[in-house]
Amino acid sequence: MQIQSYMREKAKLVHQALDDYTAGLEGIPSVLKDAMRYSLLAGGKRFRPVLVLATVEALGGNTQQALPFACAIEMIHTYSLIHDDLPAMDDDDVRRGMPTNHKVYGEAHAILAGDALLTEAFGIMARAAGETGVAPEVALALINEASVAAGAKGMVGGQVDDLLGEGRSVTLAELESIHHRKTGDLIAFSVRAGAMVAGADEEALAALTRYAYRLGLAFQIQDDILDVIGDAVLIGKPVGSDEANQKATYPALLGLEESKKRLNEITEQAKNAIIGHDGINPERLLQIADYLLARDR
């Protein structure tokens, strides 16, 4: 309950900041602004931005300096969800318990809303250097990392390989590569962003990066499991879509019980990466790992 309360508190902080950012957008078509805000403010765990803030706190940094980067990451994530749900991709009608963006605004406006969120995210990160006191070289490094994590080498490339994996057998190495890029890169960037804003040294940054990538893999394995046994009402979208779309998943490859075993192993590896590390107060990050292990949505 303690970590759930913490995550709700941080998610509320991020939500308010996202509301403020997008409410202040001027000079754009009203339907575009509405479509952007519709998906961005629909709720959700805000897992990635919470990770940014929790990492900053673990290193004794300033969360207000990191908040713009946390919001930018959530915008990137939301853009990916809008595009994921499109008929050309996963063709989903429900997201977070609400009709998906294209069901409300149409495909064209949904695509453009995703494009706008992605682009605005980079603007927020660029402005953060002047507005929060984050060193320009740190902000520039983060913008570069974001472009890799969200781009062709990262999330977008992972999505392509995910589509190419539909309806065919993949190896465990191929599956982990898909998950690593499709989900893990943006989660790893979330932790690294918090660490870099907080001024982590190379050793701490390396440990946190190991934690983040194992955490990202655990997150995706749990997503795969929940698509098989989860409650659609709690998850906020239909279950069974992975099987219907013949997606490459852990349960499809290893079976449900072996996937659960793998989930536990990966979670422990994530936690071990930061336990006992000088300069990192790991309590919240360890709690987040345990929370993900037990989550039902």
PDB file of C-alpha atoms in Angstrom:
ATOM      1  CA  MET A   1       0.000   0.000   0.000  1.00  0.00           C
ATOM      2  CA  GLN A   2       2.882   2.368   0.746  1.00  0.00           C
ATOM      3  CA  ILE A   3       4.303   2.163  -2.767  1.00  0.00           C
ATOM      4  CA  GLN A   4       0.852   2.410  -4.334  1.00  0.00           C
ATOM      5  CA  SER A   5       0.241   5.618  -2.385  1.00  0.00           C
ATOM      6  CA  TYR A   6       3.643   6.947  -3.473  1.00  0.00           C
ATOM      7  CA  MET A   7       2.967   6.169  -7.127  1.00  0.00           C
ATOM      8  CA  ARG A   8      -0.483   7.768  -6.983  1.00  0.00           C
ATOM      9  CA  GLU A   9       1.022  10.904  -5.432  1.00  0.00           C
ATOM     10  CA  LYS A  10       3.709  11.196  -8.121  1.00  0.00           C
ATOM     11  CA  ALA A  11       1.244  10.328 -10.884  1.00  0.00           C
ATOM     12  CA  LYS A  12      -1.022  13.143  -9.689  1.00  0.00           C
ATOM     13  CA  LEU A  13       1.921  15.563  -9.827  1.00  0.00           C
ATOM     14  CA  VAL A  14       2.755  14.488 -13.376  1.00  0.00           C
ATOM     15  CA  HIS A  15      -0.881  14.612 -14.454  1.00  0.00           C
ATOM     16  CA  GLN A  16      -1.252  18.186 -13.259  1.00  0.00           C
ATOM     17  CA  ALA A  17       1.926  19.226 -15.064  1.00  0.00           C
ATOM     18  CA  LEU A  18       0.728  17.551 -18.286  1.00  0.00           C
ATOM     19  CA  ASP A  19      -2.621  19.294 -17.949  1.00  0.00           C
ATOM     20  CA  ASP A  20      -0.877  22.645 -17.503  1.00  0.00           C
ATOM     21  CA  TYR A  21       1.471  22.087 -20.455  1.00  0.00           C
ATOM     22  CA  THR A  22      -1.267  21.157 -22.914  1.00  0.00           C
ATOM     23  CA  ALA A  23      -3.872  23.627 -21.633  1.00  0.00           C
ATOM     24  CA  GLY A  24      -1.384  26.373 -22.435  1.00  0.00           C
ATOM     25  CA  LEU A  25      -0.877  25.339 -26.054  1.00  0.00           C
ATOM     26  CA  GLU A  26      -1.965  28.162 -28.331  1.00  0.00           C
ATOM     27  CA  GLY A  27      -2.296  28.680 -32.066  1.00  0.00           C
ATOM     28  CA  ILE A  28      -3.209  25.087 -32.896  1.00  0.00           C
ATOM     29  CA  PRO A  29      -6.499  23.641 -34.217  1.00  0.00           C
ATOM     30  CA  SER A  30      -8.921  22.931 -31.389  1.00  0.00           C
ATOM     31  CA  VAL A  31      -9.583  19.372 -32.571  1.00  0.00           C
ATOM     32  CA  LEU A  32      -5.851  18.642 -32.450  1.00  0.00           C
ATOM     33  CA  LYS A  33      -5.528  20.036 -28.938  1.00  0.00           C
ATOM     34  CA  ASP A  34      -8.590  18.072 -27.811  1.00  0.00           C
ATOM     35  CA  ALA A  35      -7.269  14.830 -29.330  1.00  0.00           C
ATOM     36  CA  MET A  36      -3.854  15.300 -27.711  1.00  0.00           C
ATOM     37  CA  ARG A  37      -5.378  15.960 -24.300  1.00  0.00           C
ATOM     38  CA  TYR A  38      -7.932  13.169 -24.637  1.00  0.00           C
ATOM     39  CA  SER A  39      -5.298  10.424 -24.581  1.00  0.00           C
ATOM     40  CA  LEU A  40      -2.663  12.229 -22.533  1.00  0.00           C
ATOM     41  CA  LEU A  41      -5.023  12.973 -19.647  1.00  0.00           C
ATOM     42  CA  ALA A  42      -6.912   9.671 -19.747  1.00  0.00           C
ATOM     43  CA  GLY A  43      -5.102   8.432 -16.660  1.00  0.00           C
ATOM     44  CA  GLY A  44      -2.936   5.345 -16.497  1.00  0.00           C
ATOM     45  CA  LYS A  45      -0.175   4.383 -14.094  1.00  0.00           C
ATOM     46  CA  ARG A  46       2.246   7.132 -15.260  1.00  0.00           C
ATOM     47  CA  PHE A  47       4.851   4.459 -14.629  1.00  0.00           C
ATOM     48  CA  ARG A  48       7.621   5.957 -16.742  1.00  0.00           C
ATOM     49  CA  PRO A  49       7.475   9.523 -15.347  1.00  0.00           C
ATOM     50  CA  VAL A  50       7.169   8.126 -11.817  1.00  0.00           C
ATOM     51  CA  LEU A  51      10.379   6.198 -12.482  1.00  0.00           C
ATOM     52  CA  VAL A  52      12.099   9.448 -13.472  1.00  0.00           C
ATOM     53  CA  LEU A  53      11.112  11.116 -10.199  1.00  0.00           C
ATOM     54  CA  ALA A  54      11.853   8.071  -8.035  1.00  0.00           C
ATOM     55  CA  THR A  55      15.345   7.824  -9.540  1.00  0.00           C
ATOM     56  CA  VAL A  56      16.023  11.499  -8.863  1.00  0.00           C
ATOM     57  CA  GLU A  57      14.971  10.990  -5.251  1.00  0.00           C
ATOM     58  CA  ALA A  58      17.126   7.869  -4.943  1.00  0.00           C
ATOM     59  CA  LEU A  59      20.123  10.064  -5.751  1.00  0.00           C
ATOM     60  CA  GLY A  60      19.071  13.039  -3.630  1.00  0.00           C
ATOM     61  CA  GLY A  61      18.310  15.239  -6.640  1.00  0.00           C
ATOM     62  CA  ASN A  62      15.693  17.909  -7.371  1.00  0.00           C
ATOM     63  CA  THR A  63      12.423  16.451  -8.667  1.00  0.00           C
ATOM     64  CA  GLN A  64      11.225  19.809 -10.017  1.00  0.00           C
ATOM     65  CA  GLN A  65      14.210  19.888 -12.372  1.00  0.00           C
ATOM     66  CA  ALA A  66      13.282  16.435 -13.617  1.00  0.00           C
ATOM     67  CA  LEU A  67       9.528  17.034 -13.985  1.00  0.00           C
ATOM     68  CA  PRO A  68       9.666  18.412 -17.564  1.00  0.00           C
ATOM     69  CA  PHE A  69      11.618  15.344 -18.692  1.00  0.00           C
ATOM     70  CA  ALA A  70       9.145  13.079 -16.902  1.00  0.00           C
ATOM     71  CA  CYS A  71       6.279  14.786 -18.725  1.00  0.00           C
ATOM     72  CA  ALA A  72       8.071  14.576 -22.065  1.00  0.00           C
ATOM     73  CA  ILE A  73       8.524  10.832 -21.619  1.00  0.00           C
ATOM     74  CA  GLU A  74       4.815  10.407 -20.873  1.00  0.00           C
ATOM     75  CA  MET A  75       4.006  12.339 -24.049  1.00  0.00           C
ATOM     76  CA  ILE A  76       6.248  10.011 -26.056  1.00  0.00           C
ATOM     77  CA  HIS A  77       4.622   6.989 -24.417  1.00  0.00           C
ATOM     78  CA  THR A  78       1.111   8.311 -25.101  1.00  0.00           C
ATOM     79  CA  TYR A  79       1.930   8.978 -28.746  1.00  0.00           C
ATOM     80  CA  SER A  80       3.064   5.359 -29.056  1.00  0.00           C
ATOM     81  CA  LEU A  81      -0.198   4.099 -27.528  1.00  0.00           C
ATOM     82  CA  ILE A  82      -2.335   6.200 -29.888  1.00  0.00           C
ATOM     83  CA  HIS A  83      -0.470   4.795 -32.883  1.00  0.00           C
ATOM     84  CA  ASP A  84      -0.427   1.249 -31.431  1.00  0.00           C
ATOM     85  CA  ASP A  85      -4.216   1.246 -31.239  1.00  0.00           C
ATOM     86  CA  LEU A  86      -4.725   2.244 -34.891  1.00  0.00           C
ATOM     87  CA  PRO A  87      -6.396  -0.239 -37.283  1.00  0.00           C
ATOM     88  CA  ALA A  88      -3.105  -0.613 -39.180  1.00  0.00           C
ATOM     89  CA  MET A  89      -1.370  -1.687 -35.964  1.00  0.00           C
ATOM     90  CA  ASP A  90      -3.190  -3.517 -33.139  1.00  0.00           C
ATOM     91  CA  ASP A  91      -6.680  -2.276 -34.091  1.00  0.00           C
ATOM     92  CA  ASP A  92      -7.883  -1.751 -30.510  1.00  0.00           C
ATOM     93  CA  ASP A  93     -11.145  -0.032 -29.618  1.00  0.00           C
ATOM     94  CA  VAL A  94     -10.533   0.519 -25.886  1.00  0.00           C
ATOM     95  CA  ARG A  95      -7.598   1.988 -23.967  1.00  0.00           C
ATOM     96  CA  ARG A  96      -7.592   2.762 -20.222  1.00  0.00           C
ATOM     97  CA  GLY A  97     -11.288   1.945 -20.114  1.00  0.00           C
ATOM     98  CA  MET A  98     -12.151   4.543 -22.773  1.00  0.00           C
ATOM     99  CA  PRO A  99     -12.627   4.454 -26.552  1.00  0.00           C
ATOM    100  CA  THR A 100      -9.272   4.710 -28.289  1.00  0.00           C
ATOM    101  CA  ASN A 101      -8.285   8.011 -29.858  1.00  0.00           C
ATOM    102  CA  HIS A 102      -9.136   7.046 -33.420  1.00  0.00           C
ATOM    103  CA  LYS A 103     -12.590   5.811 -32.368  1.00  0.00           C
ATOM    104  CA  VAL A 104     -13.353   9.305 -31.049  1.00  0.00           C
ATOM    105  CA  TYR A 105     -11.471  11.615 -33.417  1.00  0.00           C
ATOM    106  CA  GLY A 106     -10.943   9.449 -36.497  1.00  0.00           C
ATOM    107  CA  GLU A 107      -7.757   7.897 -37.794  1.00  0.00           C
ATOM    108  CA  ALA A 108      -6.275  11.017 -39.381  1.00  0.00           C
ATOM    109  CA  HIS A 109      -6.651  13.184 -36.288  1.00  0.00           C
ATOM    110  CA  ALA A 110      -5.394  10.349 -34.065  1.00  0.00           C
ATOM    111  CA  ILE A 111      -2.229   9.988 -36.156  1.00  0.00           C
ATOM    112  CA  LEU A 112      -1.643  13.735 -36.048  1.00  0.00           C
ATOM    113  CA  ALA A 113      -2.323  13.921 -32.300  1.00  0.00           C
ATOM    114  CA  GLY A 114       0.367  11.286 -31.774  1.00  0.00           C
ATOM    115  CA  ASP A 115       2.741  13.177 -34.061  1.00  0.00           C
ATOM    116  CA  ALA A 116       2.101  16.401 -32.146  1.00  0.00           C
ATOM    117  CA  LEU A 117       2.705  14.799 -28.733  1.00  0.00           C
ATOM    118  CA  LEU A 118       6.002  13.312 -29.916  1.00  0.00           C
ATOM    119  CA  THR A 119       7.195  16.621 -31.321  1.00  0.00           C
ATOM    120  CA  GLU A 120       6.074  18.638 -28.296  1.00  0.00           C
ATOM    121  CA  ALA A 121       7.971  16.252 -26.008  1.00  0.00           C
ATOM    122  CA  PHE A 122      11.276  17.292 -27.578  1.00  0.00           C
ATOM    123  CA  GLY A 123      10.342  20.952 -27.226  1.00  0.00           C
ATOM    124  CA  ILE A 124       9.660  20.495 -23.519  1.00  0.00           C
ATOM    125  CA  MET A 125      13.045  18.859 -22.994  1.00  0.00           C
ATOM    126  CA  ALA A 126      14.807  21.604 -24.943  1.00  0.00           C
ATOM    127  CA  ARG A 127      13.114  24.346 -22.920  1.00  0.00           C
ATOM    128  CA  ALA A 128      13.868  22.590 -19.626  1.00  0.00           C
ATOM    129  CA  ALA A 129      17.503  23.685 -19.658  1.00  0.00           C
ATOM    130  CA  GLY A 130      16.529  27.335 -19.521  1.00  0.00           C
ATOM    131  CA  GLU A 131      13.516  26.950 -17.252  1.00  0.00           C
ATOM    132  CA  THR A 132      14.760  24.565 -14.547  1.00  0.00           C
ATOM    133  CA  GLY A 133      18.490  25.091 -14.332  1.00  0.00           C
ATOM    134  CA  VAL A 134      19.408  21.712 -15.807  1.00  0.00           C
ATOM    135  CA  ALA A 135      22.813  22.129 -17.428  1.00  0.00           C
ATOM    136  CA  PRO A 136      22.490  22.596 -21.213  1.00  0.00           C
ATOM    137  CA  GLU A 137      24.923  19.747 -21.895  1.00  0.00           C
ATOM    138  CA  VAL A 138      22.794  17.414 -19.754  1.00  0.00           C
ATOM    139  CA  ALA A 139      19.590  18.483 -21.510  1.00  0.00           C
ATOM    140  CA  LEU A 140      21.255  17.987 -24.896  1.00  0.00           C
ATOM    141  CA  ALA A 141      22.459  14.511 -23.922  1.00  0.00           C
ATOM    142  CA  LEU A 142      18.948  13.615 -22.756  1.00  0.00           C
ATOM    143  CA  ILE A 143      17.363  14.853 -25.985  1.00  0.00           C
ATOM    144  CA  ASN A 144      19.821  12.715 -27.940  1.00  0.00           C
ATOM    145  CA  GLU A 145      19.081   9.653 -25.790  1.00  0.00           C
ATOM    146  CA  ALA A 146      15.339  10.216 -26.178  1.00  0.00           C
ATOM    147  CA  SER A 147      15.680  10.235 -29.960  1.00  0.00           C
ATOM    148  CA  VAL A 148      17.438   6.863 -29.828  1.00  0.00           C
ATOM    149  CA  ALA A 149      15.130   5.261 -27.250  1.00  0.00           C
ATOM    150  CA  ALA A 150      11.970   6.352 -29.066  1.00  0.00           C
ATOM    151  CA  GLY A 151      13.257   6.034 -32.625  1.00  0.00           C
ATOM    152  CA  ALA A 152      14.270   3.506 -35.236  1.00  0.00           C
ATOM    153  CA  LYS A 153      16.894   1.832 -33.045  1.00  0.00           C
ATOM    154  CA  GLY A 154      14.567   1.722 -30.048  1.00  0.00           C
ATOM    155  CA  MET A 155      10.804   1.725 -29.667  1.00  0.00           C
ATOM    156  CA  VAL A 156       9.863   2.177 -33.327  1.00  0.00           C
ATOM    157  CA  GLY A 157      12.265  -0.530 -34.472  1.00  0.00           C
ATOM    158  CA  GLY A 158      10.951  -2.825 -31.750  1.00  0.00           C
ATOM    159  CA  GLN A 159       7.401  -2.199 -32.930  1.00  0.00           C
ATOM    160  CA  VAL A 160       8.381  -3.093 -36.483  1.00  0.00           C
ATOM    161  CA  ASP A 161       9.957  -6.363 -35.381  1.00  0.00           C
ATOM    162  CA  ASP A 162       6.879  -7.021 -33.232  1.00  0.00           C
ATOM    163  CA  LEU A 163       4.705  -6.712 -36.347  1.00  0.00           C
ATOM    164  CA  LEU A 164       7.098  -8.895 -38.338  1.00  0.00           C
ATOM    165  CA  GLY A 165       6.928 -11.508 -35.571  1.00  0.00           C
ATOM    166  CA  GLU A 166       3.159 -11.941 -35.859  1.00  0.00           C
ATOM    167  CA  GLY A 167       2.118 -15.374 -37.036  1.00  0.00           C
ATOM    168  CA  ARG A 168       5.570 -16.935 -36.972  1.00  0.00           C
ATOM    169  CA  SER A 169       7.791 -18.703 -34.474  1.00  0.00           C
ATOM    170  CA  VAL A 170      10.474 -16.572 -32.830  1.00  0.00           C
ATOM    171  CA  THR A 171      13.361 -17.561 -30.605  1.00  0.00           C
ATOM    172  CA  LEU A 172      13.707 -16.387 -27.008  1.00  0.00           C
ATOM    173  CA  ALA A 173      16.578 -14.140 -28.079  1.00  0.00           C
ATOM    174  CA  GLU A 174      14.409 -12.546 -30.781  1.00  0.00           C
ATOM    175  CA  LEU A 175      11.555 -12.049 -28.329  1.00  0.00           C
ATOM    176  CA  GLU A 176      13.803 -10.409 -25.749  1.00  0.00           C
ATOM    177  CA  SER A 177      15.245  -8.144 -28.440  1.00  0.00           C
ATOM    178  CA  ILE A 178      11.723  -7.042 -29.407  1.00  0.00           C
ATOM    179  CA  HIS A 179      10.775  -6.366 -25.780  1.00  0.00           C
ATOM    180  CA  HIS A 180      14.111  -4.701 -25.070  1.00  0.00           C
ATOM    181  CA  ARG A 181      13.495  -2.105 -27.774  1.00  0.00           C
ATOM    182  CA  LYS A 182       9.690  -1.932 -27.872  1.00  0.00           C
ATOM    183  CA  THR A 183       9.319  -1.405 -24.107  1.00  0.00           C
ATOM    184  CA  GLY A 184      12.683  -1.526 -22.371  1.00  0.00           C
ATOM    185  CA  ASP A 185      14.422   1.374 -24.101  1.00  0.00           C
ATOM    186  CA  LEU A 186      11.897   4.004 -22.991  1.00  0.00           C
ATOM    187  CA  ILE A 187      11.793   2.597 -19.449  1.00  0.00           C
ATOM    188  CA  ALA A 188      15.601   2.611 -19.328  1.00  0.00           C
ATOM    189  CA  PHE A 189      15.616   6.174 -20.615  1.00  0.00           C
ATOM    190  CA  SER A 190      13.202   7.142 -17.833  1.00  0.00           C
ATOM    191  CA  VAL A 191      15.626   5.917 -15.178  1.00  0.00           C
ATOM    192  CA  ARG A 192      18.657   7.350 -16.950  1.00  0.00           C
ATOM    193  CA  ALA A 193      16.936  10.734 -17.313  1.00  0.00           C
ATOM    194  CA  GLY A 194      16.332  10.898 -13.580  1.00  0.00           C
ATOM    195  CA  ALA A 195      19.895   9.811 -12.879  1.00  0.00           C
ATOM    196  CA  MET A 196      21.452  12.328 -15.257  1.00  0.00           C
ATOM    197  CA  VAL A 197      19.362  15.230 -13.967  1.00  0.00           C
ATOM    198  CA  ALA A 198      20.443  14.260 -10.437  1.00  0.00           C
ATOM    199  CA  GLY A 199      24.115  14.208 -11.470  1.00  0.00           C
ATOM    200  CA  ALA A 200      24.792  10.483 -11.082  1.00  0.00           C
ATOM    201  CA  ASP A 201      28.377   9.358 -11.560  1.00  0.00           C
ATOM    202  CA  GLU A 202      29.225   6.736 -14.187  1.00  0.00           C
ATOM    203  CA  GLU A 203      29.151   3.827 -11.752  1.00  0.00           C
ATOM    204  CA  ALA A 204      25.720   4.735 -10.378  1.00  0.00           C
ATOM    205  CA  LEU A 205      24.382   5.403 -13.881  1.00  0.00           C
ATOM    206  CA  ALA A 206      25.579   1.988 -15.051  1.00  0.00           C
ATOM    207  CA  ALA A 207      23.936   0.236 -12.084  1.00  0.00           C
ATOM    208  CA  LEU A 208      20.666   2.097 -12.603  1.00  0.00           C
ATOM    209  CA  THR A 209      20.731   1.297 -16.316  1.00  0.00           C
ATOM    210  CA  ARG A 210      21.082  -2.433 -15.554  1.00  0.00           C
ATOM    211  CA  TYR A 211      18.174  -2.137 -13.119  1.00  0.00           C
ATOM    212  CA  ALA A 212      16.052  -0.320 -15.686  1.00  0.00           C
ATOM    213  CA  TYR A 213      16.527  -2.766 -18.533  1.00  0.00           C
ATOM    214  CA  ARG A 214      15.686  -5.760 -16.368  1.00  0.00           C
ATOM    215  CA  LEU A 215      12.718  -3.844 -14.995  1.00  0.00           C
ATOM    216  CA  GLY A 216      11.565  -3.040 -18.524  1.00  0.00           C
ATOM    217  CA  LEU A 217      11.737  -6.689 -19.518  1.00  0.00           C
ATOM    218  CA  ALA A 218       9.835  -7.701 -16.374  1.00  0.00           C
ATOM    219  CA  PHE A 219       7.202  -5.075 -17.177  1.00  0.00           C
ATOM    220  CA  GLN A 220       6.644  -6.503 -20.657  1.00  0.00           C
ATOM    221  CA  ILE A 221       6.573 -10.111 -19.446  1.00  0.00           C
ATOM    222  CA  GLN A 222       3.875  -9.151 -16.939  1.00  0.00           C
ATOM    223  CA  ASP A 223       1.968  -7.385 -19.730  1.00  0.00           C
ATOM    224  CA  ASP A 224       2.139 -10.591 -21.774  1.00  0.00           C
ATOM    225  CA  ILE A 225       0.874 -12.611 -18.806  1.00  0.00           C
ATOM    226  CA  LEU A 226      -1.960 -10.191 -18.055  1.00  0.00           C
ATOM    227  CA  ASP A 227      -3.128 -10.390 -21.662  1.00  0.00           C
ATOM    228  CA  VAL A 228      -3.758 -14.081 -20.950  1.00  0.00           C
ATOM    229  CA  ILE A 229      -5.126 -14.077 -17.395  1.00  0.00           C
ATOM    230  CA  GLY A 230      -5.868 -10.431 -16.592  1.00  0.00           C
ATOM    231  CA  ASP A 231      -9.192  -8.745 -15.889  1.00  0.00           C
ATOM    232  CA  ALA A 232     -10.216  -6.557 -18.844  1.00  0.00           C
ATOM    233  CA  VAL A 233     -12.017  -4.126 -16.519  1.00  0.00           C
ATOM    234  CA  LEU A 234      -8.906  -3.607 -14.379  1.00  0.00           C
ATOM    235  CA  ILE A 235      -6.528  -3.458 -17.322  1.00  0.00           C
ATOM    236  CA  GLY A 236      -8.769  -1.041 -19.197  1.00  0.00           C
ATOM    237  CA  LYS A 237      -8.592  -2.883 -22.524  1.00  0.00           C
ATOM    238  CA  PRO A 238      -9.632  -6.302 -23.863  1.00  0.00           C
ATOM    239  CA  VAL A 239      -7.518  -9.324 -22.957  1.00  0.00           C
ATOM    240  CA  GLY A 240      -6.564 -12.029 -25.412  1.00  0.00           C
ATOM    241  CA  SER A 241      -5.574  -9.602 -28.164  1.00  0.00           C
ATOM    242  CA  ASP A 242      -2.008 -10.917 -28.307  1.00  0.00           C
ATOM    243  CA  GLU A 243      -3.214 -14.421 -29.119  1.00  0.00           C
ATOM    244  CA  ALA A 244      -5.813 -13.105 -31.569  1.00  0.00           C
ATOM    245  CA  ASN A 245      -3.116 -11.129 -33.392  1.00  0.00           C
ATOM    246  CA  GLN A 246      -0.669 -14.046 -33.165  1.00  0.00           C
ATOM    247  CA  LYS A 247       1.830 -11.846 -31.328  1.00  0.00           C
ATOM    248  CA  ALA A 248       5.211 -13.084 -30.176  1.00  0.00           C
ATOM    249  CA  THR A 249       4.868 -13.229 -26.379  1.00  0.00           C
ATOM    250  CA  TYR A 250       6.406 -15.026 -23.417  1.00  0.00           C
ATOM    251  CA  PRO A 251       3.335 -17.211 -22.721  1.00  0.00           C
ATOM    252  CA  ALA A 252       3.109 -18.159 -26.400  1.00  0.00           C
ATOM    253  CA  LEU A 253       6.785 -19.142 -26.456  1.00  0.00           C
ATOM    254  CA  LEU A 254       7.401 -20.530 -22.963  1.00  0.00           C
ATOM    255  CA  GLY A 255       3.964 -21.215 -21.539  1.00  0.00           C
ATOM    256  CA  LEU A 256       2.253 -19.385 -18.681  1.00  0.00           C
ATOM    257  CA  GLU A 257       4.014 -21.006 -15.707  1.00  0.00           C
ATOM    258  CA  GLU A 258       7.488 -20.702 -17.186  1.00  0.00           C
ATOM    259  CA  SER A 259       6.729 -17.057 -18.011  1.00  0.00           C
ATOM    260  CA  LYS A 260       5.801 -16.401 -14.384  1.00  0.00           C
ATOM    261  CA  LYS A 261       9.058 -18.033 -13.290  1.00  0.00           C
ATOM    262  CA  ARG A 262      11.005 -15.903 -15.745  1.00  0.00           C
ATOM    263  CA  LEU A 263       9.219 -12.797 -14.463  1.00  0.00           C
ATOM    264  CA  ASN A 264      10.377 -13.514 -10.912  1.00  0.00           C
ATOM    265  CA  GLU A 265      13.959 -14.153 -12.025  1.00  0.00           C
ATOM    266  CA  ILE A 266      14.171 -10.941 -14.071  1.00  0.00           C
ATOM    267  CA  THR A 267      12.683  -8.884 -11.235  1.00  0.00           C
ATOM    268  CA  GLU A 268      15.294 -10.187  -8.802  1.00  0.00           C
ATOM    269  CA  GLN A 269      18.046  -9.358 -11.289  1.00  0.00           C
ATOM    270  CA  ALA A 270      16.713  -5.799 -11.518  1.00  0.00           C
ATOM    271  CA  LYS A 271      16.716  -5.372  -7.747  1.00  0.00           C
ATOM    272  CA  ASN A 272      20.166  -6.903  -7.304  1.00  0.00           C
ATOM    273  CA  ALA A 273      21.618  -4.362  -9.734  1.00  0.00           C
ATOM    274  CA  ILE A 274      21.110  -1.505  -7.237  1.00  0.00           C
ATOM    275  CA  ILE A 275      21.161  -3.172  -3.824  1.00  0.00           C
ATOM    276  CA  GLY A 276      24.163  -2.122  -1.738  1.00  0.00           C
ATOM    277  CA  HIS A 277      25.339   0.494  -4.224  1.00  0.00           C
ATOM    278  CA  ASP A 278      26.964   3.523  -2.607  1.00  0.00           C
ATOM    279  CA  GLY A 279      25.205   6.744  -3.475  1.00  0.00           C
ATOM    280  CA  ILE A 280      21.870   5.142  -4.375  1.00  0.00           C
ATOM    281  CA  ASN A 281      19.036   4.944  -1.861  1.00  0.00           C
ATOM    282  CA  PRO A 282      17.202   2.060  -3.527  1.00  0.00           C
ATOM    283  CA  GLU A 283      14.107   1.742  -1.329  1.00  0.00           C
ATOM    284  CA  ARG A 284      11.526   3.217  -3.706  1.00  0.00           C
ATOM    285  CA  LEU A 285      13.053   1.627  -6.792  1.00  0.00           C
ATOM    286  CA  LEU A 286      12.995  -1.790  -5.110  1.00  0.00           C
ATOM    287  CA  GLN A 287       9.387  -1.235  -4.079  1.00  0.00           C
ATOM    288  CA  ILE A 288       8.476  -0.305  -7.648  1.00  0.00           C
ATOM    289  CA  ALA A 289      10.023  -3.556  -8.891  1.00  0.00           C
ATOM    290  CA  ASP A 290       7.975  -5.555  -6.376  1.00  0.00           C
ATOM    291  CA  TYR A 291       4.851  -3.582  -7.281  1.00  0.00           C
ATOM    292  CA  LEU A 292       5.268  -4.453 -10.956  1.00  0.00           C
ATOM    293  CA  LEU A 293       5.697  -8.110 -10.060  1.00  0.00           C
ATOM    294  CA  ALA A 294       2.303  -8.153  -8.330  1.00  0.00           C
ATOM    295  CA  ARG A 295       0.350  -5.695 -10.498  1.00  0.00           C
ATOM    296  CA  ASP A 296      -2.983  -6.698 -11.985  1.00  0.00           C
ATOM    297  CA  ARG A 297      -3.306  -3.917 -14.571  1.00  0.00           C
TER     298      ARG A 297
END
